[in-house]
Amino acid sequence: EQFIEEAHRSMHDAIMIVRRAVKNAAIVPGGGAVDMEMSKVLRNYSRTLMGKEQLFINAFAKALEVIPRQLCDNAGFDSTETLNKLRQKH
């Protein structure tokens, strides 16, 4: 019975996601894509700075990449390979 209830909740969630996507065209990609894009933007910005500011912004950009790396590890993917592919796409 618990399995059936969980399957019902999962189906309901999936239907609601599709419904929301159809109604609202604004969709934010997942899987660390936003984090990788922000990291890229910050790294590019840090190249325009000098001194400690550049180091701080670079460190923050690197920290943002921890999120997609952890998602890859949790999903059982090779995080190094996947992050390299994400960097190429961004």
Short mmCIF file of C-alpha atoms in Angstrom, two decimals:
data_model
loop_
_atom_site.label_atom_id
_atom_site.label_comp_id
_atom_site.label_asym_id
_atom_site.label_seq_id
_atom_site.Cartn_x
_atom_site.Cartn_y
_atom_site.Cartn_z
CA GLU A 1 0.00 0.00 0.00
CA GLN A 2 2.84 2.40 0.82
CA PHE A 3 4.44 1.65 -2.56
CA ILE A 4 1.19 2.46 -4.36
CA GLU A 5 0.82 5.74 -2.45
CA GLU A 6 4.40 6.73 -3.29
CA ALA A 7 3.83 5.88 -6.97
CA HIS A 8 0.66 7.97 -6.92
CA ARG A 9 2.52 10.95 -5.44
CA SER A 10 5.31 10.59 -8.00
CA MET A 11 2.84 10.51 -10.89
CA HIS A 12 1.00 13.52 -9.49
CA ASP A 13 4.27 15.46 -9.15
CA ALA A 14 5.26 14.60 -12.72
CA ILE A 15 1.89 15.67 -14.09
CA MET A 16 2.02 18.96 -12.17
CA ILE A 17 5.52 19.68 -13.51
CA VAL A 18 4.38 19.13 -17.09
CA ARG A 19 1.26 21.22 -16.47
CA ARG A 20 3.31 24.08 -15.07
CA ALA A 21 5.77 23.88 -17.98
CA VAL A 22 2.92 24.07 -20.49
CA LYS A 23 1.32 27.06 -18.75
CA ASN A 24 4.53 28.97 -18.08
CA ALA A 25 7.21 29.20 -20.77
CA ALA A 26 9.87 30.39 -18.30
CA ILE A 27 11.82 27.29 -17.31
CA VAL A 28 15.11 27.23 -15.42
CA PRO A 29 17.38 24.34 -16.36
CA GLY A 30 18.51 22.03 -13.59
CA GLY A 31 21.36 19.65 -12.98
CA GLY A 32 23.81 22.40 -12.08
CA ALA A 33 23.49 24.30 -15.36
CA VAL A 34 22.71 27.60 -13.63
CA ASP A 35 25.60 27.11 -11.22
CA MET A 36 28.02 26.42 -14.08
CA GLU A 37 26.84 29.49 -15.98
CA MET A 38 27.26 31.70 -12.91
CA SER A 39 30.72 30.23 -12.35
CA LYS A 40 31.69 31.08 -15.93
CA VAL A 41 30.40 34.64 -15.64
CA LEU A 42 32.24 35.18 -12.35
CA ARG A 43 35.49 33.74 -13.70
CA ASN A 44 35.30 36.05 -16.72
CA TYR A 45 34.56 39.01 -14.45
CA SER A 46 37.45 38.15 -12.15
CA ARG A 47 39.84 38.48 -15.08
CA THR A 48 39.03 42.20 -15.17
CA LEU A 49 40.08 42.66 -11.53
CA MET A 50 43.40 42.74 -9.73
CA GLY A 51 44.59 41.57 -6.34
CA LYS A 52 42.53 39.99 -3.62
CA GLU A 53 39.21 40.79 -5.27
CA GLN A 54 40.17 38.54 -8.19
CA LEU A 55 41.08 35.71 -5.81
CA PHE A 56 37.84 36.03 -3.85
CA ILE A 57 35.63 36.00 -6.92
CA ASN A 58 37.54 33.06 -8.42
CA ALA A 59 37.12 31.14 -5.16
CA PHE A 60 33.39 31.80 -5.18
CA ALA A 61 33.16 30.71 -8.83
CA LYS A 62 34.96 27.50 -7.96
CA ALA A 63 32.64 26.94 -4.99
CA LEU A 64 29.62 27.14 -7.29
CA GLU A 65 30.95 24.14 -9.19
CA VAL A 66 30.67 22.00 -6.06
CA ILE A 67 26.90 21.78 -6.55
CA PRO A 68 26.92 20.13 -10.00
CA ARG A 69 29.89 17.98 -8.95
CA GLN A 70 27.92 16.66 -5.98
CA LEU A 71 24.87 16.04 -8.16
CA CYS A 72 27.05 13.97 -10.51
CA ASP A 73 28.55 11.99 -7.65
CA ASN A 74 25.13 11.31 -6.13
CA ALA A 75 23.82 10.10 -9.50
CA GLY A 76 26.80 7.80 -9.99
CA PHE A 77 28.31 9.71 -12.92
CA ASP A 78 31.97 10.55 -13.46
CA SER A 79 31.90 14.10 -12.11
CA THR A 80 35.12 15.21 -13.81
CA GLU A 81 33.91 14.15 -17.25
CA THR A 82 30.44 15.60 -16.71
CA LEU A 83 31.76 18.94 -15.45
CA ASN A 84 34.07 19.20 -18.45
CA LYS A 85 31.08 18.65 -20.74
CA LEU A 86 29.10 21.29 -18.84
CA ARG A 87 31.98 23.77 -19.17
CA GLN A 88 32.07 23.18 -22.93
CA LYS A 89 28.34 23.88 -23.18
CA HIS A 90 28.58 27.12 -21.21
#
